[in-house]
Each structure stands twice: as C-alpha cells, then as structure tokens.
Amino acid sequence: MEFCNRPIASRSRFSEVAQSRCHCRKGHLGECEEFPFLAHLRVVNRQLAEKIKRDATMTTGAAWKSTDAGPNRILRWVMELSDEQLLDYGIVMSQLKPGVVAKLREKAADYDSCILVAAKLTWLAYQMENAPKPPIDIQDYLEELFGPMIEGSTVCVICRLPLDYNLFSAAARGKAAIETCHKNPRMHNPDNVGFGHRECNIAQGAKSLSEFYDWIDDILSRVDENEL
Amino acid sequence: MEFCNRPIASRSRFSEVAQSRCHCRKGHLGECEEFPFLAHLRVVNRQLAEKIKRDATMTTGAAWKSTDAGPNRILRWVMELSDEQLLDYGIVMSQLKPGVVAKLREKAADYDSCILVAAKLTWLAYQMENAPKPPIDIQDYLEELFGPMIEGSTVCVICRLPLDYNLFSAAARGKAAIETCHKNPRMHNPDNVGFGHRECNIAQGAKSLSEFYDWIDDILSRVDENEL
C-alpha cells in the first residue's frame, strides 16, 4: 500500500528525530492521520488502541522512572540515536546501569517499522475470538497490508492457543493477561511481533521463540523417564 | 535426628509466635545454635548462608515496602497468624491488595518446616559442582537428615541440569542466577524445596512442577509439526 505520507504537526520534542507522517492511503479524502487503522478501536476500546500504539512505538524500559533505571518509556526510534545525540534531549545514557542501557537499546526500531507493527497488532486483535468487527474500510486497509482476516484465528505467539479478545481487559495482580510478544525479542517488525499470554511471554523471557522451544524440549527430555 | 531444642533468647518481636530453638544434636557440647549446619558456610560464603536462612524462613512479599504492597519480607510462621492476631504486630492485612495478601499467605509455613528447609538447602548447596567441602561434623549431621551426599549431584529442580556453586555469586541485572525453588509453590517443606536457575524458576511461575511440565509438553505438541 502506498501511504499518504504527508508530515503531521507534532508537539513532541522528538519530532526532529522522526517526523510523524500520515498513514492513510495515498490520495485519501479527509484529514491526515498517523494511525488511521486505530480509528475504530479508539472508539470501542480506547485502552486497547492506546496499548497497541504504546507497545508498537515505545520501549518498555524500567518499571519505574529514576536516575538509575532511566526513562520508563521512550520512543523506540529515539533509542537509535547515539549516546552523544541523546545528550541533547537530556538523556544521559552513561548514568544508567549497563543492564538498563542494553534493555533500552535492544528495543530500538525505526519509525516505519513501528507504524507497521501497530497495524499488524490491530489486524491480529480483530481476528481474536469475541473481537468486534472492524468497519469495512479498516478491514480492507489491514487485509491489503497483511492478508485476509479470519475470525478467531489469532493464537498466542508462544503457546499457540487461541486468544480471546476479552483477555485484554482481564488483569491479574494489576498486570494485563495479554502482552505484545516478539518471536525474537531483539527485532521489532511486523513479522516478528504478535500477542501472547502474559505467562507465556514471561516464560519465554529473553530467548527467541525457537530457543525457547528447544529449551523446553531439552527439559522434557531430562524429565520424561521418571516423572511424566 | 533428635535436636537439643532448648529455647534460644531472641530480641525478635515475633518470638512469642515461635520460640527460636537449638538444632544441635541432643546432648551436644558447646553453645546452643539455631542453625548449626550453617556454621561453616557462614565463614566461607556468608552471603549464601544468609540467603539460605532468609529463603527458608522469610516470605518474599513485595519487591519494595509500602502501604499497598505490605512488608517486603516477614517470617513465614508469622503469616500463619490470623488477620486479627497480626493487628497486634502492626500488620494490617485488610489494607493490602488482595493479590499481596494471597502471595504472603501462600508462603506461610511452620517454624520446624522452615528449619528443615534451611538444612535441606545447605545439604543441596554442598553437593553442587565446585562447592566447598563441609566439615565432617556438618556432613554427618546433614547426611543423617537427608541421606548420603554425592559431589556434583545437585541439579536444578526444574530443568534438571547440574548447578554450579559459583552461580550463587553470578548475578545478571542485579538478580542472583540461582534461586530457591518449590516443586509446588504453595508448599514449604524439605521435600518440596530445592535450588534452580532463575530463568527456570521464572518460567515455572505459579505452576506446580508437574503442571509446568504438562504445560510445556502441550505447547510443543502444538508447535512440533511446522517448526521444530
């Protein structure tokens, strides 16, 4: 699909790092929008629309903001700047613990990839069991990007069980039951990103999905004999 | 083994909940000690001796202390008291989030079980690859409780790979590489407790070990065909 790509005004102090652009189809009518595919979810499930935008465009960073732990969330493409460039934005990487720096840096991604990740997550959310139906223009848009949408076909990236849309609003101990997952935690692009159960995502940890499957396969090979 | 069991003076405000007792052999010479089996580790690896005592006797609770999150660590046997009894110690369970209460309560254990868990963990630590040799009196004591000690025989409770004693001092992002693990997270007794890799313990989560093995077996059954 060819996007409109007209610049969108932004008050963000990071707008010189990556200019916000319009992702409506080229030649569209009406106002320019950065995330036109989220227009419907923004109305019927605002929390989910914000989650998709946030997970697609922001690093996770530390659980809380502090000098040691660093900014708690930051735009992924800002993390592509050098330590020196980040100083101009008041972000002093050298003051952060090495583990925090590594965690932030491995979440870096370019602007275009982040937009496509948001669209992919939207495409996946609409294909969950019990998801609302998208308006036809949004369905066409998403299908052109990622292929036909099949009701109830979205499964957890990790355990492969169907995901129920209602799990987005279920939370245990304050943590959402569905998280955005990466097949390879160090790559943020539409092919590599999906939704998964929180417990599955935690179990996968820093491993790639294939490393995770190998790992649990090895565990079972050592347990099998006496205990399964 | 019959313990000496003489009361040991304590300044703890919880000493009326469970009186500290001597766990030297009955009829021993020398001073009474609550954790005589840790005497050697306390000298050669003080951090580990403290970890064993702490994990055996304290709940984990929240990551930080707050009104919401509750006390960050508390004696496991204190968590056997009723909400009403806890008020006398300034612990107001009704002010805590339900999730925190559940987490604290499921870590409750009686005093005698906690002492035996500490002894079991000590027995396991000495049997790790590259562990120091225990003095003969401590070896005899631990072997009488839990059976013969075999060099290098301690494996991760979860993944069953041998554990190296040196991992106790290895830490990634400030977290120890070896954690105290429970085959069933809701039971704190010597049969149910052991050491494991941090990543394995995280993957197991709130599941019992057999639930965990079933879970990963199911995952692999759905993945197998196309991707392993």
XYZ file of C-alpha atoms in Angstrom:
456
model
C 0.000 0.000 0.000
C 1.197 3.493 -0.692
C 0.702 5.804 2.273
C -0.160 9.496 2.003
C 2.997 10.248 3.991
C 2.302 13.949 4.462
C 4.004 15.311 7.586
C 1.754 15.661 10.638
C 2.405 18.501 13.076
C 3.568 17.278 16.452
C 4.486 18.968 19.700
C 6.856 16.160 20.622
C 10.372 17.275 21.392
C 11.484 14.252 19.377
C 9.762 15.292 16.152
C 13.099 16.164 14.572
C 14.269 12.582 15.123
C 11.364 11.221 13.108
C 8.655 13.361 11.621
C 5.142 11.990 12.227
C 3.511 11.131 8.902
C 0.068 10.321 7.584
C -0.650 6.604 7.026
C -3.931 6.965 5.236
C -3.891 5.636 1.682
C -2.272 7.964 -0.822
C -4.889 10.297 -2.298
C -7.288 9.845 0.651
C -10.096 12.227 1.463
C -10.418 13.869 4.849
C -7.823 14.696 7.462
C -4.391 13.139 7.619
C -3.891 10.624 10.429
C -0.839 8.850 11.774
C -2.753 5.740 12.914
C -5.899 5.672 10.724
C -6.307 1.906 11.288
C -6.864 2.524 15.036
C -9.795 4.893 14.484
C -12.460 2.280 15.290
C -10.685 0.634 18.229
C -10.117 4.086 19.683
C -13.885 4.390 19.978
C -14.876 0.876 21.071
C -11.809 0.009 23.189
C -9.703 3.041 23.840
C -7.442 1.209 26.270
C -6.529 -1.365 23.623
C -5.932 1.296 20.957
C -3.541 3.042 23.344
C -1.827 -0.224 24.252
C -1.232 -1.044 20.582
C 0.187 2.396 19.875
C 2.331 2.319 23.021
C 3.714 -1.198 22.575
C 4.419 -0.538 18.892
C 6.206 2.778 19.352
C 7.667 2.872 22.875
C 10.401 0.911 24.642
C 9.358 -0.711 27.888
C 12.406 0.403 29.861
C 12.343 0.157 33.617
C 9.311 -0.480 35.774
C 9.678 2.944 37.305
C 11.456 6.147 36.419
C 14.638 7.013 38.282
C 18.175 8.231 37.708
C 19.414 4.659 37.880
C 16.688 2.973 35.910
C 16.314 5.613 33.237
C 13.225 6.874 31.455
C 10.376 4.434 31.916
C 9.210 4.576 28.306
C 10.720 6.271 25.319
C 10.049 6.273 21.587
C 11.795 3.300 20.001
C 13.334 5.375 17.209
C 14.864 7.770 19.729
C 16.822 4.767 21.019
C 18.510 4.611 17.596
C 20.366 7.863 18.366
C 23.922 7.745 19.663
C 24.712 8.424 23.330
C 26.026 11.805 22.224
C 22.883 12.747 20.303
C 20.732 11.691 23.270
C 22.524 14.221 25.491
C 20.746 16.953 23.507
C 17.462 15.541 24.811
C 18.651 15.349 28.398
C 19.050 11.573 28.283
C 22.386 10.646 29.820
C 22.934 7.017 28.897
C 26.273 6.884 30.710
C 24.454 7.457 34.005
C 22.294 4.368 33.549
C 23.212 0.857 34.648
C 24.632 -1.257 31.791
C 21.687 -3.648 32.058
C 19.220 -0.792 31.587
C 21.141 0.571 28.602
C 21.164 -2.875 26.971
C 17.435 -3.277 27.590
C 16.630 0.126 26.078
C 18.979 -0.261 23.121
C 17.665 -3.683 22.123
C 14.173 -2.152 21.877
C 15.268 0.408 19.287
C 13.367 0.385 15.991
C 12.839 2.783 13.105
C 9.661 4.837 12.750
C 8.258 2.955 9.736
C 8.652 -0.460 11.397
C 6.817 0.797 14.474
C 3.861 2.025 12.412
C 3.636 -1.339 10.647
C 3.853 -3.179 13.975
C 0.875 -1.139 15.207
C -1.081 -2.052 12.075
C -0.142 -5.738 12.439
C -1.262 -5.798 16.089
C -4.557 -4.185 15.069
C -5.014 -6.833 12.337
C -4.357 -9.560 14.945
C -6.668 -8.068 17.599
C -9.608 -8.020 15.173
C -9.086 -11.719 14.440
C -9.370 -12.817 18.076
C -12.326 -14.739 19.426
C -15.026 -12.300 20.555
C -13.371 -9.301 18.909
C -15.562 -6.533 17.472
C -15.906 -6.408 13.696
C -13.854 -3.667 12.028
C -15.529 -1.191 9.687
C -15.072 -2.317 6.104
C -12.576 0.428 5.192
C -10.288 -0.562 8.059
C -10.650 -4.252 7.189
C -9.683 -3.555 3.549
C -6.741 -1.468 4.674
C -5.405 -4.132 7.049
C -6.053 -7.007 4.629
C -4.123 -5.210 1.934
C -1.175 -4.980 4.318
C -1.287 -8.425 5.947
C -3.751 -10.687 4.137
C -7.281 -11.990 4.719
C -8.714 -11.713 8.226
C -10.213 -14.902 9.659
C -12.463 -14.691 12.696
C -10.991 -16.377 15.789
C -7.690 -17.223 14.097
C -5.302 -15.241 16.311
C -3.300 -17.507 18.606
C -0.712 -16.811 21.292
C 2.642 -16.403 19.523
C 4.211 -18.706 22.091
C 1.749 -21.434 23.186
C -0.383 -21.326 20.010
C -3.728 -21.448 21.829
C -6.473 -19.123 20.546
C -6.541 -15.736 22.258
C -9.822 -14.299 23.446
C -10.259 -10.567 22.883
C -11.836 -10.274 26.335
C -8.488 -11.170 27.905
C -7.337 -7.638 27.060
C -9.477 -6.352 29.883
C -8.657 -9.201 32.282
C -5.824 -8.412 34.664
C -4.297 -10.461 37.459
C -2.439 -8.531 40.163
C -2.661 -5.410 38.035
C -0.984 -6.984 35.013
C -2.781 -7.430 31.697
C -3.393 -11.043 30.672
C -2.328 -10.419 27.053
C 1.039 -8.907 26.187
C 2.732 -7.890 22.984
C 5.311 -10.593 22.215
C 8.347 -10.873 19.967
C 9.381 -14.136 18.305
C 12.874 -12.762 18.530
C 12.942 -10.270 21.413
C 15.591 -8.185 19.679
C 13.627 -7.492 16.482
C 10.700 -5.109 16.271
C 8.955 -5.547 12.921
C 5.529 -6.833 11.834
C 6.709 -10.382 11.039
C 8.275 -10.771 14.438
C 5.558 -9.308 16.640
C 2.254 -10.669 17.911
C 0.131 -11.125 21.007
C 0.628 -13.753 23.673
C -0.418 -14.747 27.164
C 1.462 -12.884 29.857
C 2.595 -16.141 31.465
C 3.885 -17.423 28.110
C 5.776 -14.189 27.454
C 7.343 -14.357 30.909
C 8.372 -17.971 30.381
C 9.951 -17.144 27.015
C 11.986 -14.382 28.683
C 14.953 -13.126 26.653
C 15.045 -16.217 24.428
C 13.934 -16.256 20.820
C 10.916 -18.450 20.229
C 12.975 -21.212 18.634
C 15.471 -21.064 21.516
C 12.535 -21.321 23.908
C 11.074 -24.373 22.156
C 14.499 -26.048 22.103
C 14.958 -25.244 25.756
C 11.649 -26.757 26.932
C 12.179 -29.738 24.641
C 15.518 -30.375 26.353
C 13.929 -30.033 29.784
C 11.294 -32.627 28.943
C 13.960 -34.981 27.592
C 15.591 -34.985 31.027
C 12.340 -35.351 32.949
C 10.423 -37.775 30.777
C 11.647 -41.073 32.088
C 10.770 -40.824 35.754
C 8.042 -38.260 36.009
C 5.745 -37.629 33.078
C 17.777 -36.888 64.498
C 16.800 -35.595 67.901
C 17.515 -31.895 68.284
C 18.600 -30.255 71.542
C 15.551 -27.990 71.247
C 16.488 -25.686 74.097
C 14.968 -22.206 73.702
C 17.326 -19.569 72.344
C 16.946 -15.981 73.505
C 15.813 -13.658 70.753
C 15.113 -9.956 70.512
C 12.586 -10.522 67.729
C 9.163 -9.051 68.397
C 7.813 -12.291 66.928
C 9.499 -14.598 69.453
C 6.166 -15.300 71.113
C 4.795 -16.610 67.809
C 7.553 -19.205 67.599
C 10.341 -19.520 70.122
C 13.771 -19.928 68.494
C 15.239 -23.297 69.431
C 18.584 -25.060 69.333
C 19.042 -27.504 66.434
C 22.303 -29.029 67.545
C 22.078 -32.745 68.259
C 20.529 -33.571 71.622
C 23.245 -33.795 74.282
C 25.688 -31.642 72.272
C 28.674 -29.880 73.769
C 29.195 -26.147 73.379
C 26.727 -23.356 72.826
C 23.211 -23.810 71.536
C 22.634 -22.727 67.927
C 19.526 -22.319 65.857
C 21.271 -23.079 62.521
C 24.340 -25.159 63.494
C 24.529 -26.654 59.980
C 25.248 -23.184 58.534
C 28.317 -22.593 60.747
C 30.834 -23.424 58.001
C 29.038 -21.667 55.107
C 28.734 -18.604 57.316
C 32.526 -18.421 57.291
C 33.330 -19.382 53.690
C 30.283 -17.819 51.954
C 28.401 -15.559 54.281
C 26.105 -14.311 51.531
C 24.942 -17.848 50.751
C 24.430 -18.712 54.426
C 22.234 -15.626 54.766
C 20.350 -16.446 51.570
C 19.583 -19.968 52.804
C 18.361 -18.701 56.155
C 16.319 -15.922 54.524
C 14.699 -18.052 51.828
C 13.926 -20.804 54.330
C 12.366 -18.586 56.968
C 11.031 -15.460 55.260
C 8.247 -14.786 52.781
C 9.272 -12.914 49.674
C 6.378 -10.479 49.689
C 6.564 -7.396 47.520
C 9.648 -6.080 45.784
C 9.534 -2.969 47.930
C 7.891 -1.961 51.189
C 4.813 0.238 51.026
C 1.353 0.594 52.498
C -0.110 -1.041 49.423
C 2.461 -3.735 48.892
C 2.907 -4.671 52.522
C 6.002 -5.714 54.433
C 8.714 -6.739 51.996
C 9.754 -9.833 53.954
C 8.265 -11.411 57.008
C 8.810 -14.650 58.925
C 6.836 -17.425 57.273
C 5.334 -18.640 60.556
C 4.043 -15.152 61.343
C 1.944 -15.495 58.177
C 0.151 -18.404 59.892
C -1.468 -15.939 62.308
C -4.988 -14.673 61.670
C -5.611 -11.142 60.356
C -6.765 -10.267 63.871
C -3.632 -11.601 65.568
C -1.459 -9.736 63.043
C -3.011 -6.425 64.097
C -1.136 -6.802 67.402
C 2.095 -6.617 65.389
C 1.019 -3.586 63.402
C 0.377 -5.617 60.264
C -2.975 -4.591 58.786
C -3.770 -7.244 56.192
C -7.058 -5.569 55.253
C -5.093 -2.572 53.955
C -3.155 -4.702 51.470
C -4.235 -5.531 47.948
C -5.885 -8.988 47.691
C -3.070 -10.176 45.419
C -0.455 -9.241 48.006
C -2.387 -10.966 50.794
C -2.672 -14.139 48.703
C 1.042 -14.045 47.911
C 2.008 -13.604 51.563
C -0.445 -16.193 52.869
C 0.612 -18.891 50.430
C 4.194 -18.522 51.718
C 3.173 -19.333 55.301
C 4.969 -22.259 56.941
C 5.553 -23.515 60.468
C 8.838 -22.937 62.280
C 10.016 -26.567 62.208
C 9.465 -26.902 58.449
C 11.477 -23.731 57.849
C 14.445 -25.028 59.852
C 14.400 -28.303 57.911
C 14.170 -26.403 54.614
C 17.307 -24.466 55.594
C 19.100 -27.736 56.385
C 17.943 -29.279 53.091
C 19.164 -26.264 51.087
C 22.525 -26.483 52.876
C 22.741 -30.221 52.015
C 21.983 -29.380 48.366
C 24.472 -26.487 48.172
C 27.335 -28.709 49.378
C 26.542 -31.229 46.633
C 26.876 -28.718 43.802
C 29.763 -28.744 41.333
C 32.650 -26.671 42.728
C 31.113 -26.410 46.199
C 33.431 -26.331 49.222
C 33.674 -29.499 51.302
C 31.746 -29.358 54.565
C 33.488 -30.180 57.847
C 32.860 -33.801 58.806
C 30.520 -32.978 61.701
C 28.256 -30.928 59.431
C 28.368 -33.602 56.728
C 27.335 -36.282 59.255
C 24.549 -34.073 60.570
C 23.136 -33.343 57.097
C 23.518 -36.933 55.880
C 21.610 -38.201 58.904
C 18.760 -35.876 57.960
C 18.707 -36.280 54.166
C 20.969 -39.149 53.083
C 24.434 -39.545 51.546
C 25.993 -36.502 49.913
C 27.321 -37.025 46.382
C 29.684 -34.450 44.893
C 28.214 -32.603 41.898
C 24.799 -34.271 42.179
C 22.617 -31.229 42.803
C 20.554 -30.334 39.748
C 18.112 -27.515 39.023
C 14.722 -28.596 40.411
C 13.099 -27.525 37.157
C 15.419 -28.144 34.179
C 17.467 -30.930 35.844
C 20.842 -29.650 34.681
C 23.678 -29.711 37.227
C 24.011 -26.490 39.236
C 27.403 -24.930 39.710
C 28.063 -23.493 43.162
C 29.765 -20.492 41.542
C 26.415 -19.417 40.094
C 25.474 -18.249 43.583
C 27.775 -15.296 43.138
C 26.854 -14.681 39.481
C 24.174 -12.064 39.015
C 22.597 -10.659 35.866
C 20.974 -7.227 36.156
C 21.305 -7.444 39.930
C 19.422 -10.732 40.223
C 21.087 -13.903 41.517
C 21.437 -16.677 38.948
C 20.302 -19.378 41.411
C 17.014 -19.131 43.272
C 15.279 -21.236 45.865
C 12.514 -23.153 44.076
C 9.386 -25.028 45.101
C 8.095 -28.086 43.215
C 4.700 -26.952 44.398
C 4.867 -23.205 45.030
C 2.327 -23.449 47.811
C 4.222 -25.938 49.992
C 7.289 -25.038 52.008
C 8.892 -28.216 53.323
C 12.192 -30.010 52.675
C 10.751 -32.469 50.118
C 9.278 -29.678 48.064
C 12.167 -27.212 48.077
C 15.427 -27.032 46.135
C 17.614 -24.764 44.049
C 17.037 -23.819 40.431
C 18.130 -21.418 37.747
C 16.451 -18.040 37.989
C 15.176 -18.288 34.411
C 13.688 -21.734 35.111
C 12.003 -20.509 38.272
C 10.529 -17.553 36.394
C 9.259 -19.822 33.615
C 7.616 -22.173 36.150
C 5.819 -19.204 37.705
C 2.870 -20.085 39.923
C 2.518 -23.583 38.461
C 3.498 -26.755 40.273
C 6.360 -28.577 38.595
C 4.074 -31.224 37.137
C 1.677 -28.570 35.857
C 4.680 -26.835 34.278
C 5.896 -29.993 32.544
C 2.376 -30.718 31.258
C 2.089 -27.142 30.040
C 5.333 -27.137 28.043
C 4.556 -30.606 26.717
C 1.241 -29.272 25.385
C 2.959 -26.262 23.835
C 5.406 -28.496 21.984
C 2.566 -30.694 20.764
C 1.064 -27.668 19.024
C 4.347 -26.434 17.611
C 6.076 -29.664 16.620
C 4.725 -30.188 13.149
C 5.721 -26.972 11.438
C 8.604 -25.607 13.405
C 10.842 -27.914 15.409
